[in-house]
Amino acid sequence: MASTTETKQKKMLILKSADNDEFEIEESVGVQSETIKNLVEDGFTFVPLPNVYTKALIKIIDYLKKHANKTDSNDEEIKTFDKDFVNTTFDDLFELVSAANYLHISCLMNMLCQTIADRIKDKSPEAVRKIFHINCDYTPEEEAKIRKANAQAFEGQFDESLD
Amino acid sequence: MQPAEVLNGENIEGKQENSKSNEQEILVCFDLVSTILSRLPVKSLLRFRSISKSWLALIGSPEFIKYHLSLSTNKNKDYTNHKVMLRIAQPELNLKDYSVMDEPNLDYQMKSSVRKYKKLPDFETKSSNDGHFIYGFGYDEIHDDYKIMRIFSNKGRLHDFQEINMYSLRNNS
C-alpha cells in the first residue's frame, strides 16, 4: 500500500516563452514563482509567459531548479551559482529583472536589484545614463544647477565604465 | 511581497503591456527602476538626480524616500537615525555641526537625507534668555512624521523646565 504513494508520478508543467519555445519543468520547481503558483492552483499545467523570452527563461529555470533543491549542505554551492548567475551584462540583468518581476520570484528580484544597485553605485551619471539607455532631458543650465545643488555627491572620482 | 508592488501597486497590469511593447530595445520599466534605485546609498541617489527629470522626480518623491528608508532600516538597524536625538544648546543655538539641522538662530531648517530644507515656524518663547534649550529630533513611525521637540529649561536643569514645544513636519505646526 505504501509503495503506491511512493511511485506517484511527479507533476509536470509546461512553460511557453514569448518566442514560443516550450519547457517542461516539475511543478515543485515552478511554484517558486508566485505567478506560476497561482495558475497551478487554478488547475493550469500549461503556462504561457508572453513577457518572458527564451533566453531569460532558460536562465530562470536554471535558477529555480537550483533553488528548489536547497538544503543546508549545498549552501555554498548555491552561493557560487548565484554569483555566476548575476555575472552578466546590464542588458541581461535588466531582462532578467523584468522577467523575475513578472514571474513574482521575490528572492531572485532582490538579488538582481541589489546586484544592479551595487554595480552602479559608484558610477558617474553619464555612465548610468548609457547603461539604462536614458536620454538626458535637462538643458545644460538645468543640469549644472542640479549638480551645484548636490555638489557634495559629486566629490571624488567616479567609475565611467559601462560594465 | 514584490518590491515593485509596494511602490506602484496599481500599475501591475499596465507594466506588463509596457514590457511587451519594448521588445527591441531593453528598457526597464519605471517601477523597476525605482525598485533598483531604492537599494542605493544616499550619496549615489543625490548624484543620480542629475540623470534625467524623471529620475529627479522619482528620487524626491515621498513614496520613494519612505521605501528607501524602510529598506535601509531593515538592512542595518543601527544605520538610520530612528532614535530621538537630544542636544543641549545655548540660546545662540549653534546647530551647524548637527547632521539633521542646519542654520543657527530661530529660523531652523530641517534637513532630511535628501537635503530638502524646511523653514520651521518661530517658536514663541515667553521665557527670558538665560536658560537652556534642549532639542530633540526624531521620526515618528506610527504617524509617518518627523518631529522636533524643544524644551526650555532654566539653568539647564531638565527637571526645572518651563516650556515644551513640539513641531510636526507633517502638520507644519
GROMACS .gro file of N, CA, C and O in nm, chain A residues 50-51 53 91 94-95 97-98 100-102 104-106 109-110 113-114 116-117 120-125 128-129 132-138 142-143 146-147 150 152-155 158, chain B residues 1-5 12 15-17 19-20 23 25-29 31-33 35-37 39-44 46-57 75 111 114-115:
model
  360
   50PRO      N    1   0.391   3.539  -2.186
   50PRO     CA    2   0.409   3.629  -2.300
   50PRO      C    3   0.511   3.740  -2.277
   50PRO      O    4   0.547   3.810  -2.370
   51ASN      N    5   0.556   3.757  -2.153
   51ASN     CA    6   0.654   3.863  -2.125
   51ASN      C    7   0.795   3.811  -2.103
   51ASN      O    8   0.885   3.887  -2.070
   53TYR      N    9   1.115   3.603  -2.250
   53TYR     CA   10   1.176   3.547  -2.370
   53TYR      C   11   1.261   3.425  -2.334
   53TYR      O   12   1.304   3.409  -2.221
   91ASP      N   13   2.232   4.468  -1.975
   91ASP     CA   14   2.113   4.440  -2.053
   91ASP      C   15   2.052   4.304  -2.016
   91ASP      O   16   1.930   4.291  -2.007
   94PHE      N   17   1.880   4.345  -1.684
   94PHE     CA   18   1.751   4.414  -1.696
   94PHE      C   19   1.644   4.321  -1.749
   94PHE      O   20   1.529   4.326  -1.704
   95GLU      N   21   1.682   4.237  -1.843
   95GLU     CA   22   1.584   4.143  -1.897
   95GLU      C   23   1.543   4.043  -1.789
   95GLU      O   24   1.425   4.009  -1.775
   97VAL      N   25   1.554   4.091  -1.464
   97VAL     CA   26   1.479   4.156  -1.355
   97VAL      C   27   1.334   4.178  -1.399
   97VAL      O   28   1.240   4.161  -1.319
   98SER      N   29   1.313   4.211  -1.527
   98SER     CA   30   1.175   4.226  -1.576
   98SER      C   31   1.102   4.093  -1.569
   98SER      O   32   0.985   4.086  -1.528
  100ALA      N   33   1.178   3.831  -1.374
  100ALA     CA   34   1.160   3.790  -1.234
  100ALA      C   35   1.045   3.866  -1.169
  100ALA      O   36   0.971   3.813  -1.087
  101ASN      N   37   1.030   3.992  -1.210
  101ASN     CA   38   0.921   4.073  -1.157
  101ASN      C   39   0.787   4.020  -1.207
  101ASN      O   40   0.692   4.005  -1.130
  102TYR      N   41   0.781   3.989  -1.336
  102TYR     CA   42   0.657   3.936  -1.395
  102TYR      C   43   0.622   3.802  -1.331
  102TYR      O   44   0.506   3.774  -1.302
  104HIS      N   45   0.706   3.706  -1.041
  104HIS     CA   46   0.698   3.720  -0.894
  104HIS      C   47   0.785   3.617  -0.821
  104HIS      O   48   0.735   3.534  -0.748
  105ILE      N   49   0.915   3.627  -0.846
  105ILE     CA   50   1.008   3.541  -0.771
  105ILE      C   51   1.088   3.636  -0.683
  105ILE      O   52   1.187   3.696  -0.728
  106SER      N   53   1.045   3.654  -0.560
  106SER     CA   54   1.097   3.766  -0.483
  106SER      C   55   1.245   3.753  -0.448
  106SER      O   56   1.317   3.852  -0.449
  109MET      N   57   1.432   3.857  -0.752
  109MET     CA   58   1.418   4.003  -0.768
  109MET      C   59   1.516   4.077  -0.677
  109MET      O   60   1.585   4.168  -0.719
  110ASN      N   61   1.517   4.036  -0.550
  110ASN     CA   62   1.605   4.102  -0.453
  110ASN      C   63   1.750   4.092  -0.497
  110ASN      O   64   1.824   4.190  -0.493
  113CYS      N   65   1.812   4.314  -0.820
  113CYS     CA   66   1.808   4.458  -0.793
  113CYS      C   67   1.930   4.501  -0.712
  113CYS      O   68   1.991   4.605  -0.738
  114GLN      N   69   1.965   4.419  -0.615
  114GLN     CA   70   2.082   4.453  -0.531
  114GLN      C   71   2.210   4.449  -0.615
  114GLN      O   72   2.298   4.534  -0.600
  116ILE      N   73   2.239   4.506  -0.941
  116ILE     CA   74   2.243   4.624  -1.029
  116ILE      C   75   2.280   4.747  -0.946
  116ILE      O   76   2.366   4.827  -0.985
  117ALA      N   77   2.217   4.761  -0.830
  117ALA     CA   78   2.246   4.878  -0.744
  117ALA      C   79   2.394   4.881  -0.707
  117ALA      O   80   2.459   4.985  -0.716
  120ILE      N   81   2.611   4.997  -0.998
  120ILE     CA   82   2.603   5.136  -1.047
  120ILE      C   83   2.635   5.240  -0.940
  120ILE      O   84   2.650   5.357  -0.972
  121LYS      N   85   2.648   5.198  -0.816
  121LYS     CA   86   2.652   5.299  -0.710
  121LYS      C   87   2.771   5.395  -0.716
  121LYS      O   88   2.759   5.510  -0.676
  122ASP      N   89   2.882   5.350  -0.770
  122ASP     CA   90   2.999   5.438  -0.780
  122ASP      C   91   3.019   5.495  -0.920
  122ASP      O   92   3.124   5.553  -0.949
  123LYS      N   93   2.919   5.476  -1.004
  123LYS     CA   94   2.937   5.523  -1.142
  123LYS      C   95   2.897   5.669  -1.159
  123LYS      O   96   2.823   5.725  -1.078
  124SER      N   97   2.947   5.728  -1.267
  124SER     CA   98   2.912   5.866  -1.298
  124SER      C   99   2.771   5.869  -1.357
  124SER      O  100   2.724   5.769  -1.412
  125PRO      N  101   2.702   5.984  -1.346
  125PRO     CA  102   2.569   5.994  -1.407
  125PRO      C  103   2.572   5.964  -1.557
  125PRO      O  104   2.479   5.901  -1.608
  128VAL      N  105   2.571   5.590  -1.603
  128VAL     CA  106   2.441   5.532  -1.567
  128VAL      C  107   2.337   5.559  -1.677
  128VAL      O  108   2.256   5.473  -1.711
  129ARG      N  109   2.344   5.680  -1.735
  129ARG     CA  110   2.254   5.711  -1.847
  129ARG      C  111   2.271   5.610  -1.961
  129ARG      O  112   2.174   5.560  -2.016
  132PHE      N  113   2.136   5.258  -1.862
  132PHE     CA  114   1.989   5.250  -1.858
  132PHE      C  115   1.924   5.300  -1.988
  132PHE      O  116   1.802   5.310  -1.995
  133HIS      N  117   2.005   5.334  -2.087
  133HIS     CA  118   1.955   5.387  -2.215
  133HIS      C  119   1.865   5.508  -2.194
  133HIS      O  120   1.753   5.515  -2.245
  134ILE      N  121   1.913   5.603  -2.116
  134ILE     CA  122   1.834   5.722  -2.085
  134ILE      C  123   1.892   5.841  -2.161
  134ILE      O  124   2.012   5.863  -2.162
  135ASN      N  125   1.802   5.917  -2.223
  135ASN     CA  126   1.845   6.043  -2.284
  135ASN      C  127   1.832   6.154  -2.179
  135ASN      O  128   1.728   6.165  -2.114
  136CYS      N  129   1.934   6.234  -2.167
  136CYS     CA  130   1.928   6.344  -2.070
  136CYS      C  131   1.830   6.448  -2.121
  136CYS      O  132   1.842   6.496  -2.234
  137ASP      N  133   1.728   6.479  -2.041
  137ASP     CA  134   1.630   6.579  -2.086
  137ASP      C  135   1.648   6.713  -2.015
  137ASP      O  136   1.560   6.798  -2.017
  138TYR      N  137   1.763   6.730  -1.952
  138TYR     CA  138   1.793   6.861  -1.892
  138TYR      C  139   1.861   6.949  -1.996
  138TYR      O  140   1.936   6.901  -2.081
  142GLU      N  141   2.016   7.362  -1.664
  142GLU     CA  142   1.942   7.288  -1.561
  142GLU      C  143   2.031   7.183  -1.496
  142GLU      O  144   2.031   7.166  -1.374
  143GLU      N  145   2.109   7.115  -1.580
  143GLU     CA  146   2.195   7.009  -1.526
  143GLU      C  147   2.300   7.068  -1.433
  143GLU      O  148   2.327   7.014  -1.325
  146ILE      N  149   2.142   7.145  -1.097
  146ILE     CA  150   2.121   7.025  -1.014
  146ILE      C  151   2.254   6.978  -0.954
  146ILE      O  152   2.262   6.942  -0.837
  147ARG      N  153   2.358   6.980  -1.038
  147ARG     CA  154   2.489   6.936  -0.990
  147ARG      C  155   2.538   7.026  -0.877
  147ARG      O  156   2.594   6.979  -0.779
  150ASN      N  157   2.371   6.961  -0.551
  150ASN     CA  158   2.411   6.834  -0.488
  150ASN      C  159   2.563   6.816  -0.493
  150ASN      O  160   2.613   6.704  -0.506
  152GLN      N  161   2.806   6.804  -0.302
  152GLN     CA  162   2.872   6.708  -0.213
  152GLN      C  163   2.877   6.567  -0.272
  152GLN      O  164   2.974   6.495  -0.255
  153ALA      N  165   2.769   6.533  -0.343
  153ALA     CA  166   2.761   6.398  -0.401
  153ALA      C  167   2.850   6.384  -0.524
  153ALA      O  168   2.865   6.275  -0.577
  154PHE      N  169   2.906   6.495  -0.571
  154PHE     CA  170   2.992   6.489  -0.689
  154PHE      C  171   3.140   6.499  -0.654
  154PHE      O  172   3.223   6.514  -0.742
  155GLU      N  173   3.169   6.494  -0.526
  155GLU     CA  174   3.310   6.499  -0.486
  155GLU      C  175   3.376   6.365  -0.511
  155GLU      O  176   3.319   6.261  -0.479
  158PHE      N  177   3.455   5.909  -1.023
  158PHE     CA  178   3.353   5.808  -1.046
  158PHE      C  179   3.390   5.714  -1.158
  158PHE      O  180   3.465   5.748  -1.247
  164MET      N  181   0.631   3.961  -0.058
  164MET     CA  182   0.573   4.064  -0.141
  164MET      C  183   0.676   4.123  -0.236
  164MET      O  184   0.790   4.138  -0.201
  165GLN      N  185   0.636   4.153  -0.357
  165GLN     CA  186   0.727   4.209  -0.455
  165GLN      C  187   0.751   4.357  -0.427
  165GLN      O  188   0.657   4.432  -0.412
  166PRO      N  189   0.877   4.396  -0.425
  166PRO     CA  190   0.905   4.537  -0.400
  166PRO      C  191   0.837   4.631  -0.500
  166PRO      O  192   0.790   4.737  -0.463
  167ALA      N  193   0.830   4.592  -0.625
  167ALA     CA  194   0.769   4.680  -0.725
  167ALA      C  195   0.625   4.709  -0.691
  167ALA      O  196   0.576   4.819  -0.715
  168GLU      N  197   0.559   4.612  -0.630
  168GLU     CA  198   0.419   4.634  -0.597
  168GLU      C  199   0.405   4.732  -0.483
  168GLU      O  200   0.311   4.809  -0.477
  175ILE      N  201   0.041   4.717  -1.199
  175ILE     CA  202   0.097   4.590  -1.241
  175ILE      C  203   0.053   4.552  -1.383
  175ILE      O  204   0.133   4.510  -1.465
  178LYS      N  205   0.216   4.768  -1.659
  178LYS     CA  206   0.358   4.741  -1.674
  178LYS      C  207   0.383   4.624  -1.769
  178LYS      O  208   0.475   4.625  -1.848
  179GLN      N  209   0.296   4.525  -1.759
  179GLN     CA  210   0.314   4.408  -1.845
  179GLN      C  211   0.300   4.448  -1.991
  179GLN      O  212   0.374   4.401  -2.075
  180GLU      N  213   0.206   4.537  -2.019
  180GLU     CA  214   0.191   4.582  -2.156
  180GLU      C  215   0.314   4.660  -2.200
  180GLU      O  216   0.360   4.646  -2.311
  182SER      N  217   0.628   4.628  -2.107
  182SER     CA  218   0.746   4.550  -2.138
  182SER      C  219   0.727   4.474  -2.270
  182SER      O  220   0.821   4.442  -2.339
  183LYS      N  221   0.601   4.448  -2.305
  183LYS     CA  222   0.574   4.381  -2.431
  183LYS      C  223   0.608   4.472  -2.550
  183LYS      O  224   0.661   4.428  -2.649
  186GLU      N  225   1.010   4.534  -2.709
  186GLU     CA  226   1.081   4.411  -2.740
  186GLU      C  227   1.222   4.435  -2.792
  186GLU      O  228   1.314   4.363  -2.760
  188GLU      N  229   1.444   4.717  -2.789
  188GLU     CA  230   1.546   4.771  -2.700
  188GLU      C  231   1.510   4.734  -2.557
  188GLU      O  232   1.394   4.738  -2.517
  189ILE      N  233   1.612   4.697  -2.484
  189ILE     CA  234   1.584   4.656  -2.347
  189ILE      C  235   1.569   4.780  -2.260
  189ILE      O  236   1.664   4.853  -2.235
  190LEU      N  237   1.448   4.806  -2.223
  190LEU     CA  238   1.423   4.919  -2.135
  190LEU      C  239   1.361   4.865  -2.007
  190LEU      O  240   1.277   4.776  -2.012
  191VAL      N  241   1.404   4.917  -1.899
  191VAL     CA  242   1.348   4.872  -1.773
  191VAL      C  243   1.232   4.965  -1.740
  191VAL      O  244   1.246   5.086  -1.744
  192CYS      N  245   1.115   4.908  -1.711
  192CYS     CA  246   1.002   4.994  -1.682
  192CYS      C  247   1.027   5.070  -1.552
  192CYS      O  248   1.108   5.030  -1.468
  194ASP      N  249   0.880   5.144  -1.267
  194ASP     CA  250   0.868   5.100  -1.128
  194ASP      C  251   0.978   5.000  -1.092
  194ASP      O  252   1.015   4.986  -0.976
  195LEU      N  253   1.035   4.935  -1.194
  195LEU     CA  254   1.152   4.850  -1.165
  195LEU      C  255   1.274   4.938  -1.137
  195LEU      O  256   1.355   4.905  -1.051
  196VAL      N  257   1.283   5.049  -1.210
  196VAL     CA  258   1.393   5.142  -1.183
  196VAL      C  259   1.387   5.188  -1.037
  196VAL      O  260   1.487   5.189  -0.967
  198THR      N  261   1.258   5.033  -0.788
  198THR     CA  262   1.295   4.921  -0.701
  198THR      C  263   1.446   4.905  -0.693
  198THR      O  264   1.502   4.876  -0.587
  199ILE      N  265   1.512   4.925  -0.807
  199ILE     CA  266   1.658   4.915  -0.809
  199ILE      C  267   1.722   5.032  -0.733
  199ILE      O  268   1.807   5.012  -0.647
  200LEU      N  269   1.674   5.152  -0.762
  200LEU     CA  270   1.735   5.271  -0.700
  200LEU      C  271   1.717   5.274  -0.549
  200LEU      O  272   1.799   5.331  -0.477
  202ARG      N  273   1.775   5.067  -0.349
  202ARG     CA  274   1.884   4.996  -0.281
  202ARG      C  275   2.016   5.072  -0.284
  202ARG      O  276   2.118   5.020  -0.241
  203LEU      N  277   2.014   5.193  -0.338
  203LEU     CA  278   2.139   5.269  -0.348
  203LEU      C  279   2.164   5.352  -0.223
  203LEU      O  280   2.071   5.395  -0.156
  204PRO      N  281   2.292   5.377  -0.195
  204PRO     CA  282   2.322   5.469  -0.084
  204PRO      C  283   2.280   5.612  -0.120
  204PRO      O  284   2.267   5.645  -0.238
  205VAL      N  285   2.259   5.693  -0.017
  205VAL     CA  286   2.209   5.829  -0.037
  205VAL      C  287   2.298   5.911  -0.131
  205VAL      O  288   2.251   5.983  -0.217
  206LYS      N  289   2.429   5.895  -0.115
  206LYS     CA  290   2.520   5.976  -0.196
  206LYS      C  291   2.502   5.947  -0.346
  206LYS      O  292   2.502   6.039  -0.428
  207SER      N  293   2.485   5.821  -0.381
  207SER     CA  294   2.461   5.786  -0.522
  207SER      C  295   2.330   5.847  -0.569
  207SER      O  296   2.320   5.898  -0.681
  209LEU      N  297   2.179   6.115  -0.465
  209LEU     CA  298   2.192   6.260  -0.485
  209LEU      C  299   2.261   6.288  -0.619
  209LEU      O  300   2.223   6.379  -0.692
  210ARG      N  301   2.361   6.207  -0.651
  210ARG     CA  302   2.432   6.226  -0.776
  210ARG      C  303   2.341   6.192  -0.896
  210ARG      O  304   2.342   6.262  -0.996
  211PHE      N  305   2.260   6.089  -0.882
  211PHE     CA  306   2.177   6.043  -0.993
  211PHE      C  307   2.052   6.130  -1.015
  211PHE      O  308   1.976   6.107  -1.109
  212ARG      N  309   2.033   6.230  -0.930
  212ARG     CA  310   1.926   6.325  -0.957
  212ARG      C  311   1.955   6.402  -1.085
  212ARG      O  312   1.865   6.456  -1.148
  213SER      N  313   2.082   6.405  -1.126
  213SER     CA  314   2.119   6.480  -1.246
  213SER      C  315   2.104   6.395  -1.373
  213SER      O  316   2.137   6.441  -1.481
  214ILE      N  317   2.055   6.275  -1.360
  214ILE     CA  318   2.045   6.187  -1.479
  214ILE      C  319   1.932   6.230  -1.573
  214ILE      O  320   1.953   6.245  -1.692
  215SER      N  321   1.814   6.250  -1.517
  215SER     CA  322   1.703   6.297  -1.600
  215SER      C  323   1.595   6.354  -1.509
  215SER      O  324   1.598   6.333  -1.388
  216LYS      N  325   1.500   6.421  -1.571
  216LYS     CA  326   1.392   6.482  -1.491
  216LYS      C  327   1.308   6.375  -1.420
  216LYS      O  328   1.266   6.395  -1.308
  217SER      N  329   1.287   6.263  -1.490
  217SER     CA  330   1.203   6.162  -1.425
  217SER      C  331   1.276   6.096  -1.307
  217SER      O  332   1.214   6.063  -1.206
  218TRP      N  333   1.409   6.082  -1.319
  218TRP     CA  334   1.484   6.027  -1.204
  218TRP      C  335   1.482   6.126  -1.088
  218TRP      O  336   1.473   6.086  -0.973
  219LEU      N  337   1.494   6.254  -1.120
  219LEU     CA  338   1.489   6.356  -1.015
  219LEU      C  339   1.357   6.349  -0.940
  219LEU      O  340   1.352   6.350  -0.817
  220ALA      N  341   1.248   6.340  -1.019
  220ALA     CA  342   1.115   6.336  -0.957
  220ALA      C  343   1.099   6.210  -0.873
  220ALA      O  344   1.048   6.214  -0.761
  238LYS      N  345   1.793   4.659   0.662
  238LYS     CA  346   1.925   4.606   0.635
  238LYS      C  347   2.018   4.625   0.755
  238LYS      O  348   2.096   4.540   0.789
  274LYS      N  349   1.662   6.923   0.776
  274LYS     CA  350   1.733   6.872   0.662
  274LYS      C  351   1.722   6.720   0.666
  274LYS      O  352   1.767   6.656   0.758
  277VAL      N  353   1.777   6.370   0.190
  277VAL     CA  354   1.782   6.418   0.052
  277VAL      C  355   1.807   6.568   0.049
  277VAL      O  356   1.799   6.631  -0.055
  278ARG      N  357   1.839   6.621   0.162
  278ARG     CA  358   1.877   6.762   0.172
  278ARG      C  359   1.771   6.857   0.123
  278ARG      O  360   1.796   6.948   0.047
   0.00000   0.00000   0.00000
